[in-house]
Phi, psi and omega in degrees: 000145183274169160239124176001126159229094169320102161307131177229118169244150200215089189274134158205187172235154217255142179231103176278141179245128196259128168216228186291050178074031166210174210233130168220133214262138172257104213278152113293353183191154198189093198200157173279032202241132187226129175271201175258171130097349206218149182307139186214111181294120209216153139229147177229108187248122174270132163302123170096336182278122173278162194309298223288328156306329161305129171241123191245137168207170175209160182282187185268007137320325182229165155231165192214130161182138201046064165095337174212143172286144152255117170269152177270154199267351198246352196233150219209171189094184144326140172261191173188135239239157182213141176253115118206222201236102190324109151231111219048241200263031203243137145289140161215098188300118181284326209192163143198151200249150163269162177180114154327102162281127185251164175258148166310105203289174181273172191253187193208150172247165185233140138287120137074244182251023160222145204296139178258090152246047177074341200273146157335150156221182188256143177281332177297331177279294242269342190290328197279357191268149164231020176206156165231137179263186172214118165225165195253344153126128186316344177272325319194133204239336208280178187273321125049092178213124205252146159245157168285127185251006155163148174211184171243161203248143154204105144256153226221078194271138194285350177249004167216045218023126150239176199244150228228142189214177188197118161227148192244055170185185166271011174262164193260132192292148156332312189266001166289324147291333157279359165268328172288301184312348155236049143317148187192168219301120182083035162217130179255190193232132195230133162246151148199173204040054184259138177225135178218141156279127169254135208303297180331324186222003172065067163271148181233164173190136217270137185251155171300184156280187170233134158258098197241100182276000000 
């Protein structure tokens, strides 16, 4: 007779401490969720069983390898993870696990450090920026990291003509800064037609605008 042997599946990342002979593992993220396209960081432990001894297999929606899952980016439904155990010259399927497939969300642009969430700003924080960034949101756990590769600048000043700008990267050119820099109360900041790339898997993606009143 065997004894229960408990599935534990957990995506996170291992933060080891060295101490009294002992290992202490920090979960940061725990969700059934695999996005396409991109490594989605898995351990997977059977009680009693040693790693080498683990047999991982999946449908044909994922592939599993070192450690990470892959969804396929063209295909759609659940994925499903089948567990089990060298025995002798045999598997002996332990489990299976279910797991929600996702498309990747789009990243959002910002100036710099303040947030576009529609609201007033100050002018001295929007004059102190010197990039417009691209991020996917501070809850967001994965390696994902997009830069901006070109947009448009329009500042929309209330007493004047405004002036039209073009950067082919995310930082803002001189002279986009010295035009922000004569802002004033009730006039505005426009980014639009920002494209951004991520470095890690080369996805490219169209950002909404930043509005800045």
């Amino acid at each position: 007779l065997y004894r229960m042997i408990s599935l534990i599946l957990i995506l996170f990342y291992l933060i080891s401490f060295r101490g009294i002979s002992q290992t202490v593992a920090v979960q940061i993220k725990e969700m059934n969720l695999v996005y396409k396209g991109i490594d989605n960081p898995i351990n997977i432990a059977v009680e009693g069983v040693l790693n080498e001894d683990l047999v991982i297999s999946t449908n044909n929606l994922l592939s599993y390898a070192n450690g990470n899952l892959r969804a396929e980016s063209k295909k759609y439904g659940p994925g499903f993870i089948y567990i089990g155990k060298k025995a002798n010259n045999d598997t002996l399927w332990i489990d299976t696990v279910k797991l929600r497939i996702r498309s990747l969300p789009s990243p959002t642009a910002q100036l710099g450090g303040i947030p576009n969430d529609g609201l007033p700003k100050g002018i001295a924080a929007v004059q102190a920026q010197r990039s417009l960034i691209a991020t996917m949101g501070n809850g967001f756990a994965y390696n994902i990291q997009y830069k901006i590769i070109s947009f448009k600048c329009i500042v929309a000043y209330q007493d004047k003509q405004p002036v039209i700008f073009s950067g082919n990267s995310g930082a803002l050119t001189t002279p986009m800064i010295d035009a922000i820099a004569k802002i004033r109360g009730g006039d505005r900041l426009l980014f639009e037609a920002i494209r951004a790339e991520e470095k890690n898997y080369g996805f490219k993606a169209n950002l909404p605008p930043v509005i800045i009143q």
